[in-house]
Tab-separated table of C-alpha atoms in Angstrom:
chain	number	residue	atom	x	y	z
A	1	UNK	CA	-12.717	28.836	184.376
A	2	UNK	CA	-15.627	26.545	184.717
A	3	UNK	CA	-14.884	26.745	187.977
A	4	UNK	CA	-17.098	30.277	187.654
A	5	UNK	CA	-19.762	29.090	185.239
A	6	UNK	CA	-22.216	27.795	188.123
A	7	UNK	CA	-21.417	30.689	190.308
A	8	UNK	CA	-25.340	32.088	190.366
A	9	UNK	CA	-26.459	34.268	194.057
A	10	UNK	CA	-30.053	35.157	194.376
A	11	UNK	CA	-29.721	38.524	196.118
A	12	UNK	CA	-32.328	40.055	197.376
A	13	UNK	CA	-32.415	43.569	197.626
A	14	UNK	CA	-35.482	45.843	198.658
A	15	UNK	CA	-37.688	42.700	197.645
A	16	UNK	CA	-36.142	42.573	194.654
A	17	UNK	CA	-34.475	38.684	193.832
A	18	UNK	CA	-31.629	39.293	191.543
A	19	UNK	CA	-29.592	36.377	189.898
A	20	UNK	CA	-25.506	37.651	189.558
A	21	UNK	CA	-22.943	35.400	188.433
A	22	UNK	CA	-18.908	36.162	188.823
A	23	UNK	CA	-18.620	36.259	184.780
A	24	UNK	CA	-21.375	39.637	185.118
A	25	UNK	CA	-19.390	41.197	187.572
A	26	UNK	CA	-15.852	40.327	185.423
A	27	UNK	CA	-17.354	42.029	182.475
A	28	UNK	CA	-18.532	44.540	184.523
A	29	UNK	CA	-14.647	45.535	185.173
A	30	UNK	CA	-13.680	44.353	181.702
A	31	UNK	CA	-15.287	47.815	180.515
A	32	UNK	CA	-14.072	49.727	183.079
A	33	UNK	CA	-10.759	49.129	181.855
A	34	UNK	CA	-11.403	48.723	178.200
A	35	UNK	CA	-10.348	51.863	177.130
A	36	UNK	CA	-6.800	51.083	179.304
A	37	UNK	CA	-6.667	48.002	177.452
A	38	UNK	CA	-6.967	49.123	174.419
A	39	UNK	CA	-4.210	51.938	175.206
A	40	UNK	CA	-1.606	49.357	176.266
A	41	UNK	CA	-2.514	47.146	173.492
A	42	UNK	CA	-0.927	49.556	170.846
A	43	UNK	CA	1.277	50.625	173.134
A	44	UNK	CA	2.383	47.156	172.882
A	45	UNK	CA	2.623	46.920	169.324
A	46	UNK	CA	4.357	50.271	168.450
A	47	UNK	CA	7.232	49.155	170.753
A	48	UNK	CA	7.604	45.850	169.905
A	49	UNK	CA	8.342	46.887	166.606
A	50	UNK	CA	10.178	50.377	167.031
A	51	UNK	CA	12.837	48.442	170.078
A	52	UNK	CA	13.674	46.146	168.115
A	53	UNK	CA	14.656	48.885	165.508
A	54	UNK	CA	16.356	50.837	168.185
A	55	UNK	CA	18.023	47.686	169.286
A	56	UNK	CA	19.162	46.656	165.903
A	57	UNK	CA	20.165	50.563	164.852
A	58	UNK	CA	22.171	51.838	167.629
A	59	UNK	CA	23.439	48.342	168.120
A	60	UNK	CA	24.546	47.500	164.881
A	61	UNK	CA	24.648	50.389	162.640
A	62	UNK	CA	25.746	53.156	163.918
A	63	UNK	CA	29.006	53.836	165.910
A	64	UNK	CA	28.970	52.238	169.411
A	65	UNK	CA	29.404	54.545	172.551
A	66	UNK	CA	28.527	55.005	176.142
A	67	UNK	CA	25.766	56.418	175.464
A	68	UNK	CA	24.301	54.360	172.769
A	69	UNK	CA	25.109	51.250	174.603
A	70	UNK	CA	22.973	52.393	177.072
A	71	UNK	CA	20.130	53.563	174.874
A	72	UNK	CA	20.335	49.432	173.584
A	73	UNK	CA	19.517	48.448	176.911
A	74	UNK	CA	17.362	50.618	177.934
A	75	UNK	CA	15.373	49.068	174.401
A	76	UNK	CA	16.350	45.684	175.756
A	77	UNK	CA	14.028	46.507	178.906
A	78	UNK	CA	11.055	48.440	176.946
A	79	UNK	CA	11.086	45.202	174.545
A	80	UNK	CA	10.950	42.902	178.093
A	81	UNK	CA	7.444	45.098	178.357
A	82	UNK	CA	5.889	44.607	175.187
A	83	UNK	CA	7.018	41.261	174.853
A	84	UNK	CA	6.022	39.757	178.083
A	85	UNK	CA	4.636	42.520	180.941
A	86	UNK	CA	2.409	43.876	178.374
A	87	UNK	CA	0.508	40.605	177.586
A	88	UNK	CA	0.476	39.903	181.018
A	89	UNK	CA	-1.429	42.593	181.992
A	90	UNK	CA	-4.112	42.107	179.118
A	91	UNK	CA	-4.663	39.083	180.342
A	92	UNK	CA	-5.596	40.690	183.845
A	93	UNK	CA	-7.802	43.434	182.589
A	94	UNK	CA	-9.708	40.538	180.718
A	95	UNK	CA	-10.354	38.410	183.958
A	96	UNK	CA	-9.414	40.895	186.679
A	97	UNK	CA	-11.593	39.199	188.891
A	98	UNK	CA	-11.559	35.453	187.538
A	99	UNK	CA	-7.384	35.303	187.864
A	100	UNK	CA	-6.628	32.129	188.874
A	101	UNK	CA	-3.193	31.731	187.379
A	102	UNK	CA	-0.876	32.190	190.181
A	103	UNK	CA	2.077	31.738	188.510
A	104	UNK	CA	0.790	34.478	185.694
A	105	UNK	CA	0.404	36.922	188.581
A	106	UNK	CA	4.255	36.476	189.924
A	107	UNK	CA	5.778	36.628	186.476
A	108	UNK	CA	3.921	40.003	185.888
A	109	UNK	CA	4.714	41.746	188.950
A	110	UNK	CA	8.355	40.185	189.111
A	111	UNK	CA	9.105	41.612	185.994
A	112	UNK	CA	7.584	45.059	186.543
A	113	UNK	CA	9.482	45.463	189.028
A	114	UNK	CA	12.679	44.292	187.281
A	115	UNK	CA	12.054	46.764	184.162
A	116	UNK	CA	10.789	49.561	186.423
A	117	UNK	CA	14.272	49.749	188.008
A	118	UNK	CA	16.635	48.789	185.097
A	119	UNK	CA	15.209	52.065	183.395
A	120	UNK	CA	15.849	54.090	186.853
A	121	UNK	CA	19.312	52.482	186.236
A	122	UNK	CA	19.971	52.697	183.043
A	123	UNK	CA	18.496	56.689	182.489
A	124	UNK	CA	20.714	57.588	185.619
A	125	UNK	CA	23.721	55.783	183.738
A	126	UNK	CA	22.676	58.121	180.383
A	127	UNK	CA	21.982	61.140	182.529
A	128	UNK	CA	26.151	60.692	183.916
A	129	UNK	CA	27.483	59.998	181.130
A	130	UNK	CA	25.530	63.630	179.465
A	131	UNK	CA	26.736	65.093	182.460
A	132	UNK	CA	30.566	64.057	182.174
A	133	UNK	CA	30.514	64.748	178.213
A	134	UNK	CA	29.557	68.241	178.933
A	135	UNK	CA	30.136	69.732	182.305
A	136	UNK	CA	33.170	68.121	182.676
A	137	UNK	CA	35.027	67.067	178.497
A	138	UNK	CA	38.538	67.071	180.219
A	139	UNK	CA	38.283	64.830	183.246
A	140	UNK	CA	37.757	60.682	182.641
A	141	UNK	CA	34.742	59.528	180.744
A	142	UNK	CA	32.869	56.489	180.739
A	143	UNK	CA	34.570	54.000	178.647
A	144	UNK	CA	32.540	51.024	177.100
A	145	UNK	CA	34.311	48.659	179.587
A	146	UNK	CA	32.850	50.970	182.219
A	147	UNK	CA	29.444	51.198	180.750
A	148	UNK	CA	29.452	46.932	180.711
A	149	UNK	CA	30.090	46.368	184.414
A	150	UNK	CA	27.327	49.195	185.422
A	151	UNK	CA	25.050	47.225	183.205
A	152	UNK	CA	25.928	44.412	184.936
A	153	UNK	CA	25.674	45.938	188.268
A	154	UNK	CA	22.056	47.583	186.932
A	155	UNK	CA	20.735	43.554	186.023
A	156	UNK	CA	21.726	42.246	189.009
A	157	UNK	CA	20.647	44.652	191.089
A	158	UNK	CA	16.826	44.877	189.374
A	159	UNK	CA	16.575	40.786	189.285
A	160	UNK	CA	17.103	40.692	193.129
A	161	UNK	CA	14.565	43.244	193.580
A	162	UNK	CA	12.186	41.956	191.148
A	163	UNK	CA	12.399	38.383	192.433
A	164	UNK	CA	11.254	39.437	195.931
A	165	UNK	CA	7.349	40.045	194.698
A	166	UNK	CA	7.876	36.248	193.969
A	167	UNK	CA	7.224	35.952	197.547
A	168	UNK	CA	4.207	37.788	198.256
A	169	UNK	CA	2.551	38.598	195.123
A	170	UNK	CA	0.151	36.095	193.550
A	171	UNK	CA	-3.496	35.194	193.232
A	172	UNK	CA	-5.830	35.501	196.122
A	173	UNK	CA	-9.169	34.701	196.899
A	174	UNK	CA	-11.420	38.047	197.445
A	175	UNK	CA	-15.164	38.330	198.873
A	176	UNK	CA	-17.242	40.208	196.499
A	177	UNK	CA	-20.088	42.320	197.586
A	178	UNK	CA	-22.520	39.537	197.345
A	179	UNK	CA	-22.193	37.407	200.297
A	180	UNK	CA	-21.133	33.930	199.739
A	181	UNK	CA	-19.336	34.483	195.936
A	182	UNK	CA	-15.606	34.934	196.241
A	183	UNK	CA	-13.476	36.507	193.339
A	184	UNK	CA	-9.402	35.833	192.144
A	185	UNK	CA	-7.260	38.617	191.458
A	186	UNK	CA	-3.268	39.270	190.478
A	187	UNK	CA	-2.790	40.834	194.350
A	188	UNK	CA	-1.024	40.682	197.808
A	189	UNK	CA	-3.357	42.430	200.221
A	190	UNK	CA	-5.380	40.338	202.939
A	191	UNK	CA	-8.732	41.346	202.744
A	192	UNK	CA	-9.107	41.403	206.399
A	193	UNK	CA	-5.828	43.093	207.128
A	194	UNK	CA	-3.408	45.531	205.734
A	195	UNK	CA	-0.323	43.628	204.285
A	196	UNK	CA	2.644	45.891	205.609
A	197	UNK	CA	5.039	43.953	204.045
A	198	UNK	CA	3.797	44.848	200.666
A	199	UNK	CA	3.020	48.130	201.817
A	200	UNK	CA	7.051	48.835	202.624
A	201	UNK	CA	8.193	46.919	199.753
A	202	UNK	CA	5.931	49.532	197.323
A	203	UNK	CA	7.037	52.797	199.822
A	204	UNK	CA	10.496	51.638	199.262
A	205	UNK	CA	10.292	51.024	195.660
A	206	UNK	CA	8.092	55.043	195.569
A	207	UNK	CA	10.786	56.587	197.491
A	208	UNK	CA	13.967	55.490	195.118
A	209	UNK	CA	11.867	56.427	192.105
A	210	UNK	CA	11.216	59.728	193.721
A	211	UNK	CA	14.964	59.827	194.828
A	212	UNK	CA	16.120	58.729	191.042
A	213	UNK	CA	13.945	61.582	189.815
A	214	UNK	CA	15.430	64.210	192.053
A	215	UNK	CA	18.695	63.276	190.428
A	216	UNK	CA	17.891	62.829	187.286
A	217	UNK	CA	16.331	66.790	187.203
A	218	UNK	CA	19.185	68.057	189.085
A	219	UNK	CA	21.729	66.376	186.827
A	220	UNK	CA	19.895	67.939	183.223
A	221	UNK	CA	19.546	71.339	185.574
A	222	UNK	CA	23.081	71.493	185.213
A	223	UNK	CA	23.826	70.823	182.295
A	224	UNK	CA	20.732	73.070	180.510
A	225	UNK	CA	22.917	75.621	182.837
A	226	UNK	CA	25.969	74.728	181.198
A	227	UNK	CA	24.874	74.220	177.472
A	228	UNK	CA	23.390	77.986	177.832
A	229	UNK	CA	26.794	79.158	179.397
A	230	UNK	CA	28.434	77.577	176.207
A	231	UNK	CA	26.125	78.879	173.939
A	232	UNK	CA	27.000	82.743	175.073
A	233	UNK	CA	30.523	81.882	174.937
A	234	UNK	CA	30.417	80.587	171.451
A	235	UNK	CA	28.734	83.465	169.793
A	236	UNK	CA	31.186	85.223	171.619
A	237	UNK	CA	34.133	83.948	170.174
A	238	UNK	CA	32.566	84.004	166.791
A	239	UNK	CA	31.690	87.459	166.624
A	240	UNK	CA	35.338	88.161	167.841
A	241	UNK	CA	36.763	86.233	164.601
A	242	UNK	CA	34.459	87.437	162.452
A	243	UNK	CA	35.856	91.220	163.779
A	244	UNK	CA	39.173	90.438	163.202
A	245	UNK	CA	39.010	88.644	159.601
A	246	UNK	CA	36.761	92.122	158.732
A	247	UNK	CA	39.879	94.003	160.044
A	248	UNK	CA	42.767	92.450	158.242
A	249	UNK	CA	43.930	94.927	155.524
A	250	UNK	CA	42.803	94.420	151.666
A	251	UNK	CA	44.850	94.294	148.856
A	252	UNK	CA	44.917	96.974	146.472
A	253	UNK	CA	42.607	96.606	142.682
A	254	UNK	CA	45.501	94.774	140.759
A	255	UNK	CA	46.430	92.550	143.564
A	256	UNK	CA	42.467	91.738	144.069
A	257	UNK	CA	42.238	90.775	140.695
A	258	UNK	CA	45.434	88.412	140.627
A	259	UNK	CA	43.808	86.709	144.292
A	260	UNK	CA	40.040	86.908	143.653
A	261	UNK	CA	40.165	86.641	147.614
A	262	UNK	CA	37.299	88.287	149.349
A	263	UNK	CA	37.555	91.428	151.288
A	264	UNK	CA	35.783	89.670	154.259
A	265	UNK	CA	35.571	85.873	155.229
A	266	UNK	CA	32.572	85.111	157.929
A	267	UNK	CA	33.002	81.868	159.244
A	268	UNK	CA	29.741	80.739	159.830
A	269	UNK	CA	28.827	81.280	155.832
A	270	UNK	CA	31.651	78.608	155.102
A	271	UNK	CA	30.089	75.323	154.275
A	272	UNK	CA	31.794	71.492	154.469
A	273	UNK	CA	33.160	71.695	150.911
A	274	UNK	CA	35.372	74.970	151.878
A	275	UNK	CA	38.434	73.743	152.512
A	276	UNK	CA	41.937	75.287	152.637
A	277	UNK	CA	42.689	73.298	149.339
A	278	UNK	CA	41.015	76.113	147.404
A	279	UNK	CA	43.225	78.513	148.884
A	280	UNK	CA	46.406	76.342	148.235
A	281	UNK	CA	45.338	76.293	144.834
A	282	UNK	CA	44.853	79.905	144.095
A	283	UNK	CA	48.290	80.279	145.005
A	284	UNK	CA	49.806	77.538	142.910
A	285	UNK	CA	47.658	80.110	139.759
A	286	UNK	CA	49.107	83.292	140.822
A	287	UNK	CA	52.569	81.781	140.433
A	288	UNK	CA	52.086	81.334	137.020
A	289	UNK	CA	50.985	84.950	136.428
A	290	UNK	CA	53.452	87.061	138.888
A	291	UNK	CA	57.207	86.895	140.299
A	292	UNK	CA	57.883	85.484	143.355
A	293	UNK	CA	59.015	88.848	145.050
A	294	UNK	CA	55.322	89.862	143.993
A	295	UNK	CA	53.892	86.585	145.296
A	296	UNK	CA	56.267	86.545	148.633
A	297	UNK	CA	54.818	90.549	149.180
A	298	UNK	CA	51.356	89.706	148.302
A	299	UNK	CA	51.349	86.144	150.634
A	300	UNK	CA	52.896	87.559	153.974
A	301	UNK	CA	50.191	90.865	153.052
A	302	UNK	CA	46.957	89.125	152.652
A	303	UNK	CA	47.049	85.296	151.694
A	304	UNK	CA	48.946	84.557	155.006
A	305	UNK	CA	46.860	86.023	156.937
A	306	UNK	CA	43.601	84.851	155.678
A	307	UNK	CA	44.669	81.471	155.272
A	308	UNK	CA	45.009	81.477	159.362
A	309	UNK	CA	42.010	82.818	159.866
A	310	UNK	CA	40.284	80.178	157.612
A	311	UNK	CA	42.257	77.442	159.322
A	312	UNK	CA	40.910	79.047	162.528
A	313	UNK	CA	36.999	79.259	161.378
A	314	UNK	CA	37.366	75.465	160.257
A	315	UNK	CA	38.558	74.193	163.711
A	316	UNK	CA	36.015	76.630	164.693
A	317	UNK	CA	33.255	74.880	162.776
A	318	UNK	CA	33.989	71.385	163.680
A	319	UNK	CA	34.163	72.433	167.121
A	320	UNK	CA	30.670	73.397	166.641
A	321	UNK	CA	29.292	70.580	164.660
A	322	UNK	CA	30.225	68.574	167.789
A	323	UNK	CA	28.936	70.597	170.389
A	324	UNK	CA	25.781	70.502	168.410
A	325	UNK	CA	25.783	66.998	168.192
A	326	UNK	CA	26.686	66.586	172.050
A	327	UNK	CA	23.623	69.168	172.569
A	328	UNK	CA	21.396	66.972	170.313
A	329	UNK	CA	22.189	63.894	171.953
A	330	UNK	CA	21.498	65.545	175.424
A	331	UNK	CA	18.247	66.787	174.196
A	332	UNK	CA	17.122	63.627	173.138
A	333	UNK	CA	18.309	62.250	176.346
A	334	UNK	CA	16.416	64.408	178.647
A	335	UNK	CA	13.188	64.406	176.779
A	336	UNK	CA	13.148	60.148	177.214
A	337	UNK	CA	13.504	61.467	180.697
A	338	UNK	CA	10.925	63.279	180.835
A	339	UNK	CA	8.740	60.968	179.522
A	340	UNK	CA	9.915	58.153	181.896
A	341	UNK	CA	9.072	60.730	184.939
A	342	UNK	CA	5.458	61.623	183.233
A	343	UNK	CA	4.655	58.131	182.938
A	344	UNK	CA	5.926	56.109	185.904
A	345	UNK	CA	5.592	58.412	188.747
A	346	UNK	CA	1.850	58.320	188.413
A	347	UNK	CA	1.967	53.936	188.526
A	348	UNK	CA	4.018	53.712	191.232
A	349	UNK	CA	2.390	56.112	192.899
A	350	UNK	CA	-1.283	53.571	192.150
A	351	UNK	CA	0.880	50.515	193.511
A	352	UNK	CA	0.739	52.791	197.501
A	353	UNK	CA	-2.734	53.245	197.170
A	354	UNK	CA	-3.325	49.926	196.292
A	355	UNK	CA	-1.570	48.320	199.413
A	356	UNK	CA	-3.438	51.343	201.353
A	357	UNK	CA	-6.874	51.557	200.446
A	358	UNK	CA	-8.898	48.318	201.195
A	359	UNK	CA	-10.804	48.489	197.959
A	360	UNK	CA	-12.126	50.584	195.236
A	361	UNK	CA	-15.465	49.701	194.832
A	362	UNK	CA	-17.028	52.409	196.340
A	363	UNK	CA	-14.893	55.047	194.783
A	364	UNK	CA	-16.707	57.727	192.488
A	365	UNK	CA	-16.418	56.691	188.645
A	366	UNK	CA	-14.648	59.884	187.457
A	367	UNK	CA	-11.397	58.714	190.230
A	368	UNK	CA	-11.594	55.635	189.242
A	369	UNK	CA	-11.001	56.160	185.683
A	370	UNK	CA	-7.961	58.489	186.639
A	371	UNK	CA	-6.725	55.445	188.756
A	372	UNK	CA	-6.795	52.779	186.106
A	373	UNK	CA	-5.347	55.858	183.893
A	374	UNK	CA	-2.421	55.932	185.887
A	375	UNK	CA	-2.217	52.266	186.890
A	376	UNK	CA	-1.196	51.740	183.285
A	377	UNK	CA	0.732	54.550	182.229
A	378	UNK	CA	3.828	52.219	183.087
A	379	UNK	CA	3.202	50.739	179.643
A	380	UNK	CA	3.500	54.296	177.712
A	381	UNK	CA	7.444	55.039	177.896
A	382	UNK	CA	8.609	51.506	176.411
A	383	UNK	CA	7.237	52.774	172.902
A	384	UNK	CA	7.432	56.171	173.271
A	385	UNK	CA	11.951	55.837	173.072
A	386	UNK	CA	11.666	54.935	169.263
A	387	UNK	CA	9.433	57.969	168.021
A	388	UNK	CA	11.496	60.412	170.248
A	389	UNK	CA	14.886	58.781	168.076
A	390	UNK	CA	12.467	59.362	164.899
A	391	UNK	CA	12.079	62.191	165.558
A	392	UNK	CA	15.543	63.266	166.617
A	393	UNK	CA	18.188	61.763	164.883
A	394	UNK	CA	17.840	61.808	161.276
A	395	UNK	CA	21.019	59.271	161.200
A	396	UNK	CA	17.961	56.746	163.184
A	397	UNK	CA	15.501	57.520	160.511
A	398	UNK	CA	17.984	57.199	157.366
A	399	UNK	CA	19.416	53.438	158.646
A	400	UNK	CA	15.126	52.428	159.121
A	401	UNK	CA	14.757	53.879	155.171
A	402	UNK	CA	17.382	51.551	154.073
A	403	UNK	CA	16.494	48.932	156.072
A	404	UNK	CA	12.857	49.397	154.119
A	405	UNK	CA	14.501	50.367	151.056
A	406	UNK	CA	13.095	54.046	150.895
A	407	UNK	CA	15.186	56.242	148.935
A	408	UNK	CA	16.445	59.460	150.999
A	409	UNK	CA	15.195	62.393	149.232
């Protein structure tokens, strides 16, 4: 940098002799994006830590699926972002116009790009498999051998991309305002000419987000579509069992007494520790008390019966545990969606006008700020993942208590 430290232009302007140097106007942009900086820099911290929780939980302690496998990558990338993107970028916002590290400016972009699409890849990967677990349980599903080679396909697929900004992304010498000073910036445009190459490569990377965003909403449409569908079904069915263990007939007072059954059984009162065990066992007491023409008249009368109907209501509430698991999982899913569409639409959206407009200087300060805004809302969604699984799956937040020895209350 001393390369800047004798950059000094008297300008005069209205008879006025001003002495600028490059390091005035740096800091000048420094506190435009300080705030920004700031933003990314806990950003940065917050996911460091909370991937490599995600990476480590879902990974390693809980029970591997599609799904899951998918959420570990898709913390593989975020961690790619705090770990190296991230930094990267502070380093720009600190000398945005003093970048003279080329090589800094290709690794940056290179690996935006690269993340950018592995989470297009890997949320339209989580956003099938949803899809197949719930619209369609019977048909094939995506095995972990399966989920593997689309990873693979994802990586390879996102490192080609990535590797072409290696070609036209870099630093490059700028004119400032002040006639004779030049600035370096992380960029590809030609100040003297628009750089269409850079401009398709950004419209073609803005039209498959938009396109991977089209089918990630129509995907969750569906299946919010069919969850609801399910959901009227279910309480449905219910209310029909409940109806029919209310009609069964009741034993008279003696026989009551003998059973202790009750008149009624509602299915969604019975809890984990019900089990037809109890039942079995209030049999194996009447035996001692009655004769077995009794017990015979009394079973094939009430116990019989009931004892289906219980067998019924506990397939019954299984069923439903795991449809509300599925449904929990898809939740969580589609608000990391969300998210993702909240935050990256906006950048890539920044990286267009930045290969259109020829510069931003002259822009008014309130734009500007919702510019830079957007420019690094990239950065938001890699820590964002981990509080979402806080927040959702209490199995996530029980394995990080043990791992930091906090008793579960």
């Amino acid at each position: 940098m001393s390369s800047f430290m004798y950059s000094v232009q008297n300008v005069t302007t209205n008879s006025t002799e001003y002495s600028v140097t490059i390091e005035e106007l740096n800091w000048q942009q420094v506190l435009i994006r300080l705030p920004f900086t700031i933003l990314i820099a806990l950003t940065m911290t917050i996911g460091f830590v909370g991937n490599i929780l995600t990476i480590y939980v879902y990974g390693f302690r809980l029970k591997l699926s599609p799904t899951y496998f998918f959420v570990v990558m898709l913390a593989c990338t975020d961690l790619i972002i705090c770990a190296c993107v991230t930094p990267a970028r502070i380093v720009q916002n600190i000398y945005p116009l003093m970048s003279t590290w080329d090589i800094l400016c290709k690794f940056h972009l290179s690996l935006s790009v690269f993340t950018g699409l592995c989470n297009y890849g890997f949320l339209l990967a989580i956003a099938t498999d949803r899809y197949r677990k719930v619209c369609q349980p019977l048909k094939y599903q995506i095995t972990m051998k399966a989920a593997k080679i689309i990873t693979a396909c994802i990586f390879i697929f996102c490192a080609t991309q990535g590797s072409i900004a290696l070609l036209y992304y870099g630093s490059i010498k700028k004119p400032t305002i002040y006639p004779g000073m030049n600035s370096y910036s992380c960029s590809a445009k030609n100040y003297k000419k628009p750089n269409y190459y850079q401009l398709g490569f950004f419209a073609l990377y803005f039209l498959l987000a938009v396109f991977t965003f089209v089918i990630l909403v129509v995907l969750y449409g569906i299946i919010l579509r069919r969850m609801k569908v399910m959901n009227k079904r279910k309480i449905a069915i219910s209310q029909q069992n409940r109806n029919s263990i209310a009609s069964l007939p009741c034993s008279d007072k003696g026989q009551q007494k003998w059973l202790d059954v009750p008149e009624t059984v509602d299915s969604n009162r019975l809890s984990t520790s019900v089990s037809l065990d109890v039942v079995e066992l209030s049999v194996t007491e009447i035996s001692s008390k009655v004769s077995s023409d009794e017990i015979s008249t009394v079973y094939t009368k009430n116990i019989a019966p009931r004892m289906t109907k219980l067998r019924e209501a506990d397939s019954e509430r299984r069923a439903k545990e795991q449809a509300k698991r599925t449904k929990r999982t898809t939740i969580t899913m589609m608000m990391i969606t969300v998210v993702f569409i909240m935050t990256y639409l906006p950048c890539t959206a920044t990286l267009i006008v930045n290969a259109v407009v020829k510069s931003l200087s002259s822009a008014p300060k309130a734009a500007l700020f919702f510019y830079w805004f957007a420019r690094h809302s990239f950065y938001i969604s890699s820590c964002s993942n981990p509080i979402i699984y806080s927040c959702r799956n209490k199995n996530f937040i029980d394995e990080i208590k043990k791992i930091f020895g906090i008793k579960r209350k």
